[in-house]
XYZ file of C-alpha atoms in Angstrom:
711
model
C 27.073 48.105 194.581
C 23.840 46.127 195.107
C 23.623 42.671 193.564
C 20.370 41.037 192.554
C 19.198 38.087 194.652
C 17.936 34.823 193.203
C 14.279 35.771 193.682
C 14.736 39.004 191.702
C 16.573 37.198 188.911
C 13.818 34.579 188.640
C 11.032 37.189 188.590
C 12.621 39.280 185.833
C 13.536 36.214 183.829
C 9.877 35.140 183.867
C 8.752 38.645 182.897
C 11.225 38.651 180.025
C 10.055 35.238 178.795
C 6.402 36.348 178.845
C 7.214 39.397 176.741
C 9.391 37.361 174.367
C 6.653 34.746 173.923
C 4.136 37.450 173.029
C 6.447 38.992 170.441
C 7.311 35.597 168.966
C 3.673 34.629 168.394
C 2.801 38.015 166.868
C 5.821 38.041 164.583
C 5.803 34.409 163.407
C 2.084 33.818 162.865
C 1.240 33.294 159.196
C -2.516 33.080 158.697
C -3.262 31.287 161.975
C -5.760 32.597 164.524
C -3.871 34.752 167.015
C -5.222 35.556 170.470
C -5.230 39.195 171.562
C -3.744 37.961 174.854
C -0.362 37.619 173.104
C -0.435 41.322 172.223
C -1.096 42.157 175.874
C 1.720 39.826 176.982
C 4.223 41.420 174.584
C 3.275 44.900 175.792
C 3.252 44.307 179.546
C 6.466 42.278 179.518
C 8.256 44.979 177.528
C 6.916 47.798 179.708
C 7.994 46.113 182.940
C 11.565 45.541 181.770
C 11.851 49.051 180.322
C 10.670 50.708 183.547
C 12.799 48.563 185.829
C 16.050 48.865 183.901
C 16.092 51.528 181.144
C 14.122 54.206 183.022
C 16.140 53.657 186.196
C 19.395 53.913 184.214
C 18.343 57.242 182.684
C 17.072 58.715 185.969
C 20.031 57.831 188.176
C 22.956 57.428 185.769
C 22.200 60.034 183.104
C 20.065 62.703 184.773
C 21.435 62.068 188.281
C 18.215 62.990 190.080
C 18.881 64.496 193.515
C 16.501 63.730 196.386
C 18.086 66.462 198.533
C 17.324 69.259 196.052
C 14.180 71.348 196.579
C 11.768 71.450 193.649
C 9.895 74.583 192.435
C 6.757 73.316 194.197
C 8.596 73.515 197.516
C 10.585 76.715 196.908
C 7.880 78.758 195.163
C 4.751 77.357 196.826
C 1.897 79.869 196.419
C -1.149 77.598 196.553
C -2.274 78.545 193.019
C 0.086 77.023 190.454
C 3.049 75.990 192.635
C 1.938 73.468 195.223
C 3.769 70.340 196.551
C 1.385 67.514 195.717
C 1.332 63.961 197.026
C 3.007 61.720 194.438
C -0.105 59.521 194.140
C -2.351 62.485 193.398
C 0.232 63.958 191.010
C 0.628 60.645 189.200
C -3.129 60.666 188.699
C -3.123 64.279 187.514
C -0.206 63.802 185.121
C -1.579 60.598 183.615
C -5.033 62.106 183.242
C -3.576 65.238 181.650
C -1.451 63.437 179.050
C -3.926 60.647 178.251
C -6.289 62.370 175.853
C -7.780 61.441 172.498
C -4.565 60.178 170.904
C -4.151 56.769 172.588
C -7.849 56.030 172.042
C -8.396 57.345 168.525
C -5.017 56.961 166.784
C -4.617 53.168 167.182
C -8.227 52.609 166.090
C -7.680 54.579 162.885
C -4.302 52.932 162.239
C -5.846 49.462 162.528
C -6.710 49.741 158.813
C -3.003 48.958 158.203
C -3.240 45.790 160.329
C -2.511 45.159 163.984
C 1.234 44.401 163.726
C 2.679 47.773 162.556
C 0.750 49.630 165.234
C 1.755 47.195 167.970
C 5.450 47.493 167.136
C 5.378 51.299 166.988
C 3.345 51.702 170.188
C 5.616 49.498 172.301
C 9.048 50.265 170.826
C 8.193 53.930 170.379
C 7.127 54.483 173.985
C 10.112 52.684 175.521
C 12.818 54.490 173.558
C 11.143 57.784 172.613
C 7.848 58.782 174.239
C 8.505 57.894 177.874
C 12.100 59.134 177.635
C 10.921 62.499 176.307
C 8.338 62.897 179.074
C 10.780 62.089 181.883
C 13.692 64.153 180.590
C 11.538 67.232 179.887
C 10.007 66.950 183.368
C 13.476 66.760 184.938
C 14.911 69.760 183.105
C 11.771 71.871 183.639
C 11.852 71.039 187.369
C 15.441 72.267 187.452
C 14.273 75.534 185.840
C 11.399 76.646 188.090
C 8.818 74.827 185.969
C 9.649 76.726 182.773
C 7.537 75.894 179.718
C 9.086 74.009 176.800
C 9.126 77.085 174.580
C 10.708 79.257 177.237
C 13.400 76.621 177.899
C 14.128 76.585 174.164
C 14.461 80.363 174.144
C 16.805 80.395 177.138
C 18.951 77.376 176.191
C 19.008 77.426 172.377
C 18.856 81.162 171.775
C 16.430 83.917 170.815
C 16.045 82.899 167.139
C 15.465 79.166 167.505
C 13.743 79.808 170.820
C 11.278 82.222 169.254
C 10.477 79.642 166.579
C 9.992 77.010 169.285
C 7.741 79.293 171.357
C 5.557 80.124 168.363
C 5.427 76.529 167.092
C 4.695 75.038 170.513
C 1.869 77.469 171.194
C 0.282 77.080 167.747
C 0.501 73.301 167.973
C -0.990 73.358 171.457
C -4.037 75.246 170.179
C -4.555 72.727 167.354
C -4.202 69.783 169.741
C -6.738 71.235 172.178
C -9.214 71.859 169.371
C -9.006 68.240 168.187
C -9.200 66.862 171.739
C -12.362 68.871 172.315
C -13.791 67.709 168.972
C -13.555 64.065 170.030
C -15.429 64.931 173.257
C -18.179 66.661 171.287
C -18.514 63.670 168.943
C -18.756 61.317 171.922
C -21.228 63.367 173.992
C -23.487 64.859 171.311
C -27.061 63.633 171.847
C -25.903 61.433 174.756
C -27.656 62.458 178.000
C -26.062 59.580 179.928
C -22.527 60.618 179.035
C -23.169 64.355 179.406
C -24.698 64.001 182.895
C -21.979 61.667 184.177
C -19.197 63.896 182.869
C -20.841 67.021 184.317
C -21.073 65.400 187.770
C -17.311 64.855 187.919
C -16.861 68.623 188.335
C -18.700 69.078 191.695
C -17.217 65.774 192.879
C -13.727 67.084 192.141
C -14.439 70.390 193.898
C -15.574 68.455 196.981
C -12.392 66.358 196.878
C -10.221 69.455 196.520
C -11.731 71.196 199.560
C -11.748 67.943 201.545
C -8.033 67.426 200.953
C -7.097 71.085 201.391
C -9.413 72.253 204.198
C -11.413 69.485 205.867
C -8.928 66.598 206.120
C -5.493 67.624 204.784
C -3.276 64.722 203.740
C -6.053 62.099 203.910
C -5.521 60.838 200.362
C -6.967 57.378 200.985
C -10.165 58.797 202.517
C -10.805 61.242 199.713
C -10.029 58.558 197.137
C -12.717 56.246 198.503
C -15.243 59.095 198.655
C -14.419 60.207 195.121
C -14.615 56.716 193.613
C -17.945 56.017 195.334
C -19.431 59.268 194.042
C -18.027 58.628 190.560
C -19.659 55.195 190.405
C -22.919 56.763 191.582
C -22.640 59.364 188.799
C -22.132 56.591 186.243
C -25.223 54.707 187.390
C -27.272 57.899 187.720
C -26.344 58.830 184.158
C -28.387 55.923 182.877
C -31.305 56.856 185.141
C -31.211 60.407 183.763
C -31.098 59.122 180.180
C -34.306 57.168 180.814
C -36.080 59.979 182.710
C -37.803 63.250 181.863
C -34.436 64.991 182.423
C -33.011 63.377 179.304
C -33.836 66.361 177.095
C -31.989 68.711 179.458
C -28.750 66.760 179.038
C -29.213 65.990 175.339
C -27.054 68.699 173.813
C -26.355 69.608 170.200
C -22.677 69.797 169.092
C -22.775 73.609 168.873
C -24.064 73.848 172.461
C -21.367 71.484 173.691
C -18.734 73.712 172.071
C -19.881 76.663 174.201
C -19.956 74.614 177.421
C -16.497 73.138 176.777
C -14.943 76.551 176.118
C -16.518 77.912 179.325
C -15.296 74.912 181.324
C -11.758 75.233 179.915
C -11.629 78.901 180.957
C -12.834 78.270 184.513
C -10.546 75.248 185.016
C -7.577 77.314 183.837
C -7.997 80.185 186.312
C -9.021 78.304 189.478
C -6.244 77.254 191.916
C -4.739 73.946 190.835
C -5.708 72.178 194.094
C -9.377 73.160 193.806
C -10.467 71.502 190.555
C -7.681 70.401 188.225
C -5.639 68.056 190.433
C -8.523 66.303 192.243
C -10.582 65.956 189.056
C -7.681 64.422 187.159
C -6.877 62.186 190.121
C -10.511 61.092 190.260
C -10.729 60.295 186.560
C -7.507 58.297 186.782
C -9.261 55.678 188.920
C -11.764 55.158 186.162
C -9.161 55.212 183.414
C -6.769 52.780 185.023
C -9.595 50.616 186.353
C -11.249 50.308 182.948
C -7.997 49.533 181.140
C -7.076 46.965 183.821
C -10.488 45.310 183.499
C -10.162 45.391 179.719
C -6.790 43.630 179.889
C -8.246 41.131 182.358
C -11.198 40.588 180.013
C -8.784 39.842 177.152
C -6.980 37.261 179.289
C -10.261 35.633 180.388
C -12.189 35.765 177.102
C -9.074 35.274 174.901
C -10.653 36.985 171.858
C -9.104 36.353 168.440
C -7.546 39.123 166.388
C -9.764 39.262 163.286
C -7.930 42.071 161.512
C -5.009 40.987 159.306
C -1.516 41.408 160.738
C -0.685 43.700 157.781
C -3.413 44.715 155.322
C -3.036 45.610 151.639
C -3.770 49.236 152.508
C -0.373 49.446 154.234
C 1.432 49.249 150.881
C -1.207 50.702 148.543
C -1.930 53.784 150.649
C -5.565 54.006 149.528
C -7.301 53.078 152.769
C -10.836 54.363 153.313
C -10.140 55.487 156.896
C -7.208 57.715 155.941
C -5.145 57.895 152.759
C -1.391 57.363 152.755
C 1.101 54.509 153.035
C 2.321 52.798 156.192
C 5.422 55.000 156.204
C 5.078 57.717 157.361
C 1.374 57.842 158.239
C 1.142 55.072 160.862
C 3.739 56.985 162.891
C 1.751 60.210 162.941
C -1.684 58.577 163.225
C -0.528 56.727 166.357
C 1.002 59.669 168.190
C -0.046 59.555 171.833
C 0.720 56.087 173.142
C 4.099 55.930 171.412
C 5.487 59.481 171.231
C 3.554 62.669 171.890
C 4.744 66.247 171.869
C 1.655 67.250 173.839
C 3.087 65.402 176.839
C 6.152 67.644 176.854
C 3.839 70.615 177.468
C 2.369 68.929 180.551
C 5.846 67.835 181.694
C 6.940 71.468 181.456
C 3.592 72.917 182.518
C 1.572 71.883 185.554
C 3.543 68.836 186.753
C 6.987 70.419 187.453
C 5.206 73.048 189.567
C 3.633 70.317 191.740
C 6.241 67.546 192.042
C 7.666 67.042 195.536
C 11.008 65.373 194.738
C 13.272 65.065 191.703
C 13.442 61.325 192.324
C 9.746 61.078 191.388
C 10.345 62.002 187.716
C 10.855 58.343 186.829
C 7.497 57.217 188.204
C 5.532 60.252 187.022
C 7.272 60.949 183.699
C 8.283 57.521 182.398
C 5.677 55.512 184.319
C 2.676 57.611 183.251
C 3.682 57.315 179.603
C 3.866 53.518 179.881
C 0.369 53.599 181.360
C -0.858 55.635 178.404
C 0.841 53.262 175.988
C -1.090 50.391 177.548
C -4.267 52.344 176.757
C -3.172 52.554 173.112
C -2.537 48.799 173.006
C -5.988 48.074 174.407
C -7.537 50.452 171.846
C -5.729 48.580 169.065
C -6.924 45.264 170.510
C -10.511 46.523 170.614
C -10.360 47.632 166.969
C -8.717 44.392 165.844
C -11.083 41.863 167.460
C -14.258 43.125 165.799
C -15.243 41.969 162.324
C -13.102 43.847 159.751
C -16.216 44.474 157.660
C -17.858 46.234 160.605
C -14.628 48.139 161.306
C -14.510 49.610 157.798
C -18.265 50.290 157.745
C -17.856 52.318 160.954
C -14.686 54.198 160.023
C -15.126 54.915 156.310
C -16.875 58.252 155.561
C -20.393 58.329 154.154
C -19.010 59.487 150.811
C -17.344 56.059 150.476
C -19.944 53.649 151.867
C -23.223 55.535 151.476
C -25.893 55.915 154.120
C -27.710 52.555 154.052
C -26.674 49.111 155.250
C -27.041 47.804 151.689
C -24.725 50.399 150.168
C -22.272 49.954 153.063
C -22.222 46.176 152.626
C -21.458 46.572 148.916
C -18.770 49.192 149.538
C -17.058 47.010 152.152
C -17.113 44.101 149.689
C -15.323 46.337 147.167
C -12.628 46.878 149.790
C -12.050 43.130 150.031
C -14.064 42.352 153.174
C -17.499 40.879 153.756
C -20.391 41.846 156.002
C -24.091 41.518 155.231
C -26.688 44.294 155.613
C -28.383 42.214 158.327
C -25.122 41.940 160.262
C -24.645 45.720 160.108
C -28.188 46.322 161.350
C -27.786 43.698 164.097
C -24.511 45.247 165.309
C -26.240 48.614 165.777
C -29.253 47.030 167.468
C -27.062 45.140 169.950
C -25.661 48.407 171.332
C -29.007 50.235 171.105
C -27.889 52.624 168.376
C -29.867 53.517 165.269
C -26.826 53.048 163.050
C -23.094 52.437 163.295
C -22.310 53.515 159.736
C -19.594 56.151 159.295
C -19.139 56.638 163.036
C -15.703 58.070 162.372
C -13.308 59.381 164.982
C -12.378 56.090 166.604
C -14.447 56.440 169.781
C -17.485 54.375 168.642
C -15.222 51.639 167.222
C -13.351 51.379 170.496
C -16.681 51.254 172.339
C -17.871 48.359 170.147
C -14.620 46.497 170.841
C -14.894 47.146 174.578
C -18.505 45.930 174.614
C -17.429 42.812 172.684
C -14.752 41.932 175.253
C -16.801 42.715 178.370
C -19.950 41.018 177.062
C -17.983 37.806 176.500
C -17.205 37.841 180.234
C -20.482 39.189 181.662
C -22.985 38.020 179.052
C -24.418 39.438 175.837
C -27.387 41.091 177.554
C -25.068 43.811 178.875
C -23.518 44.641 175.492
C -25.423 47.948 175.136
C -24.517 48.963 178.702
C -20.813 48.366 178.044
C -20.969 50.268 174.740
C -22.414 53.400 176.330
C -20.146 53.028 179.350
C -17.158 53.032 176.965
C -18.419 56.144 175.155
C -18.703 57.980 178.473
C -15.314 56.623 179.580
C -13.663 58.038 176.457
C -15.204 61.476 176.971
C -13.978 61.573 180.588
C -10.586 60.355 179.415
C -10.197 63.216 176.973
C -11.747 66.026 179.028
C -9.015 65.771 181.656
C -6.415 66.452 178.963
C -8.440 69.427 177.778
C -8.516 71.262 181.129
C -4.845 70.624 181.925
C -3.897 71.510 178.351
C -5.739 74.829 178.542
C -3.835 75.699 181.708
C -0.547 74.780 180.049
C -1.494 76.862 177.013
C -2.032 79.747 179.407
C 1.452 79.206 180.885
C 2.968 79.214 177.396
C 1.234 82.430 176.366
C 2.238 84.078 179.651
C 5.858 83.060 179.041
C 5.757 84.592 175.547
C 4.054 87.820 176.633
C 6.344 88.003 179.650
C 9.277 88.613 177.306
C 7.577 91.904 176.354
C 5.317 92.781 179.320
C 7.141 91.824 182.526
C 4.125 91.204 184.863
C 3.068 88.269 182.635
C 6.246 86.456 183.742
C 4.486 85.783 187.041
C 2.158 82.961 185.949
C -0.048 83.512 189.025
C -0.601 87.253 188.335
C -4.401 87.347 188.270
C -5.058 89.888 185.469
C -2.547 88.024 183.293
C -3.970 84.583 183.946
C -7.528 85.745 183.167
C -6.509 87.474 179.924
C -4.330 84.634 178.659
C -6.874 81.957 179.627
C -9.551 83.780 177.624
C -7.261 84.073 174.582
C -6.276 80.385 174.683
C -9.894 79.213 175.025
C -11.027 81.479 172.176
C -8.302 80.126 169.864
C -8.901 76.420 170.423
C -12.621 77.136 170.478
C -12.288 78.364 166.880
C -10.747 75.064 165.728
C -13.424 73.167 167.625
C -16.208 75.162 165.961
C -14.633 74.595 162.538
C -14.332 70.864 163.210
C -17.949 70.545 164.298
C -19.141 72.193 161.064
C -16.632 70.545 158.654
C -18.444 68.821 155.705
C -15.654 66.255 155.217
C -15.940 65.235 158.856
C -14.002 67.208 161.430
C -11.952 64.305 162.700
C -11.026 63.152 159.180
C -9.884 66.644 158.243
C -8.211 67.637 161.512
C -6.652 64.381 162.760
C -3.823 64.354 160.153
C -2.756 67.850 161.152
C -3.234 66.818 164.792
C -0.802 63.925 164.303
C 1.728 65.992 162.356
C 1.576 68.856 164.858
C 1.941 66.500 167.803
C 5.021 64.801 166.366
C 6.583 68.092 165.277
C 6.185 69.289 168.854
C 7.900 66.090 170.024
C 10.804 67.037 167.733
C 11.042 70.406 169.502
C 11.015 68.702 172.917
C 13.640 66.145 171.927
C 15.804 68.893 170.383
C 15.651 70.902 173.635
C 16.425 67.772 175.691
C 19.384 66.853 173.487
C 20.742 70.400 173.699
C 20.444 70.396 177.491
C 22.141 67.007 177.777
C 25.054 68.329 175.730
C 25.311 71.680 177.548
C 25.046 70.121 181.014
C 28.067 67.859 180.477
C 26.172 64.719 179.437
C 27.402 64.597 175.819
C 28.036 60.831 175.876
C 24.377 60.283 176.761
C 22.952 62.665 174.135
C 22.008 59.680 171.951
C 19.213 58.847 174.410
C 17.136 61.734 173.044
C 19.159 62.345 169.858
C 18.267 59.058 168.147
C 14.498 59.447 168.742
C 14.828 63.055 167.527
C 16.316 61.991 164.180
C 13.644 59.312 163.648
C 10.793 61.632 164.603
C 12.059 64.463 162.420
C 12.463 62.229 159.351
C 9.018 60.642 159.747
C 7.083 63.801 160.518
C 8.720 66.110 157.998
C 8.081 63.456 155.339
C 4.415 63.341 156.347
C 4.246 67.150 156.352
C 5.712 67.301 152.849
C 3.176 64.775 151.547
C 0.217 66.498 153.212
C 1.245 69.823 151.668
C 2.465 68.811 148.201
C 0.875 65.435 147.352
C -0.999 65.368 144.023
C -3.547 62.960 145.538
C -6.500 65.072 146.762
C -7.153 62.519 149.519
C -3.653 63.189 150.910
C -2.572 66.702 149.908
C -4.363 69.648 151.501
C -3.606 72.050 148.637
C -4.611 69.526 145.961
C -7.865 68.968 147.848
C -8.394 72.716 147.911
C -7.746 72.946 144.180
C -10.240 70.177 143.325
C -13.039 71.743 145.374
C -12.257 75.271 144.140
C -12.395 74.100 140.503
C -15.753 72.475 141.220
C -17.036 75.733 142.728
C -15.901 77.605 139.623
C -17.857 75.101 137.505
C -20.923 75.380 139.739
C -20.665 71.764 140.931
C -21.182 70.308 144.418
C -18.868 67.402 145.248
C -19.862 64.798 147.863
C -19.941 64.714 150.819
C -20.627 68.464 150.596
C -24.321 69.225 150.213
C -24.224 72.909 149.238
C -21.948 75.621 147.901
C -21.456 76.818 151.481
C -20.120 73.359 152.354
C -17.832 73.485 149.322
C -16.443 76.863 150.392
C -15.909 75.547 153.936
C -13.801 72.687 152.556
C -11.723 75.119 150.494
C -11.133 77.389 153.490
C -10.262 74.581 155.891
C -7.971 72.816 153.403
C -6.131 76.090 152.844
C -5.721 76.714 156.576
C -4.554 73.126 157.182
C -2.052 73.250 154.317
C -0.580 76.597 155.351
C -0.342 75.505 158.991
C 1.392 72.248 158.039
C 3.967 74.106 155.945
C 4.617 76.871 158.493
C 4.936 74.468 161.426
C 7.348 72.225 159.511
C 9.492 75.269 158.660
C 9.525 76.420 162.298
C 10.617 72.981 163.497
C 13.438 72.862 160.934
C 14.641 76.216 162.295
C 14.529 74.902 165.880
C 16.450 71.716 165.067
C 19.069 73.587 162.999
C 19.606 76.170 165.753
C 19.813 73.445 168.416
C 22.462 71.665 166.329
C 24.414 74.917 166.055
C 24.337 75.396 169.835
C 25.469 71.804 170.465
C 28.382 72.074 168.008
C 29.427 75.414 169.510
C 29.361 73.938 173.025
C 31.471 70.951 171.988
C 34.037 73.266 170.396
C 33.982 76.075 172.991
C 32.213 75.015 176.228
C 33.074 78.292 177.951
C 30.616 80.173 175.717
C 27.639 78.145 176.993
C 25.404 79.149 179.873
C 22.678 77.220 181.691
C 19.547 78.805 183.171
C 19.251 76.195 185.909
C 17.887 77.429 189.248
C 20.413 77.410 192.132
C 20.517 74.496 194.555
C 18.327 74.772 197.657
C 18.170 71.939 200.171
C 14.796 70.215 200.375
C 12.886 69.930 203.648
C 10.235 67.592 202.212
C 10.479 63.873 202.867
C 8.641 61.770 200.268
C 9.193 58.419 198.525
C 10.426 58.218 194.923
C 7.974 55.522 193.883
C 4.407 54.509 194.486
C 5.401 52.053 197.247
C 8.012 53.353 199.726
C 11.169 51.292 200.250
C 12.298 50.268 203.746
C 14.813 53.127 203.741
C 12.154 55.648 202.704
C 9.748 54.424 205.369
C 12.472 54.872 207.980
C 13.244 58.367 206.660
C 9.545 59.300 206.861
C 9.352 57.905 210.409
C 12.336 59.998 211.498
C 10.836 63.094 209.873
C 7.615 62.868 211.905
C 9.238 61.730 215.183
C 10.506 64.661 217.293
C 14.187 64.543 218.183
C 14.952 63.011 221.549
C 11.758 60.949 221.801
């Protein structure tokens, strides 16, 4: 057994003290000014310890990853969906695919409760729930030829609970993709700079894919430098385009963006994974990680003060203007991605297990990527918490609450208990070269203001507008990579379901099947996107609650499948690792679902909201923010759909959890009745490191693999 040397002990002791100091300051401060740097310290210290010790324990002690076992990418390699991919490229793809709107938008919205509840949930949630889910799902899917989450549920839990899981997972996936796309539309609408820069990442990614596949195979470093250089050029050129005669060409209305996004999702889903998806996600990861790193560095250098209260009155009253509902359970569904996200389980059982080279890489790619996303959520919360609270509420409250002028907004914010003058509101918009910042809901503009605040403190106030628009474009790129990977995963899920009836669909690379299912998936999430764009109450305000509930319900399915597999595979004593997060997630999310369906507060309950607007229609009245009877009818329709979906999804998840519990109890009582659908062992011929940096032993193994015998 290896023993730690003095140097290692000292390093991890220092890391632990840094994290502990951050937590102590955040927890014990009572009215004093608190630097955002302490939030960053608490997060990074906790992440480092969790990855080094807890993730390693789960990978090697609980899951018993096997470096000699061939993965589906190696055994089933067909160059379309199954393709052994360099761990660095795959880490970039996986992180880009999971890191969508959630870690950017959720923490910004939840900041109305104060910075402390969100910080605790993001960090504790990711260490013990989110990252664990991602890694364990990736491991079990890799052992099962890259099976989707729903198909694993069907095979391991049974046809009844499995059918419920398949249906729930697919429906939730469609909702998630629709909301992800809606955030992109809100960020890119009427923004030629952002639209041009995002569009240019597609030909750049195609070039990288062919370079790595055809021109210079295996030259990851070369293609990385080329891709980053071209990406930076696209960013700079985006501003040139915005100031040129081409601006009108790239200034697109929301409805036009919907059509382009649906078309892009379809094409990205049917092309070979090496051609567009993997290199594009890898490319965007440089920008994502680079921006978040620079943001953290900016916090350390500028040391901005957290201006939002640690815990606001809205946390207990539940009448916040950004979203209605109390701290429990709504903080835990508003901050989904970044702490725990069911969407990730679809990627971990979708594209990634079909591309991973070695089982030993599940720790870095599964657990490590989720920690990276959690750091994004922390930085989003920092950005929302360092700006003036008055500006925060003016930006995130709907127009029906604050009005449409700086005077009405200033008065409305004062009624909420915060202060900001009309001149300050006008100046804030002018500083970032926007006509107005009022009611810029959805989280993206607020994050952009926070980012511009931090960066401008380091580089100077004259660049504030540049940093604001850079952040808007950054967020759109961030989310788009989750959209294309998610569409592909949705296609896998639909193929798995149809394959139970029509056998050719079982082959996920069967071309007629992949075209048909890709078109169906894009049409379905395209519907939710279209509805969100034309929603009178604000698409993000109406759809984000169901987004959060759906996401966490899907996490319950993933954790239930993981717990069942741990029990059935002889790991009963370790079932608590996913079982405890499952219980917490189920309690929180089913409580939120119940309130969203049955609450008598029209700001919370979908059906009560429907009733209020329907009664007004019957009386011939138009309620704000609706402007016409057509708007009123749209609210009634969407509230009905949201309420029914919330109820049906909650019922499906209860069925899945109950059936999983039945299977676990049966296995404990009569193990002989249980079967596992694990693929048979095949020895691996691939030699690849487990982590980002090879160990001495791994370097020696790689050297022996490339050196002919006898030389």
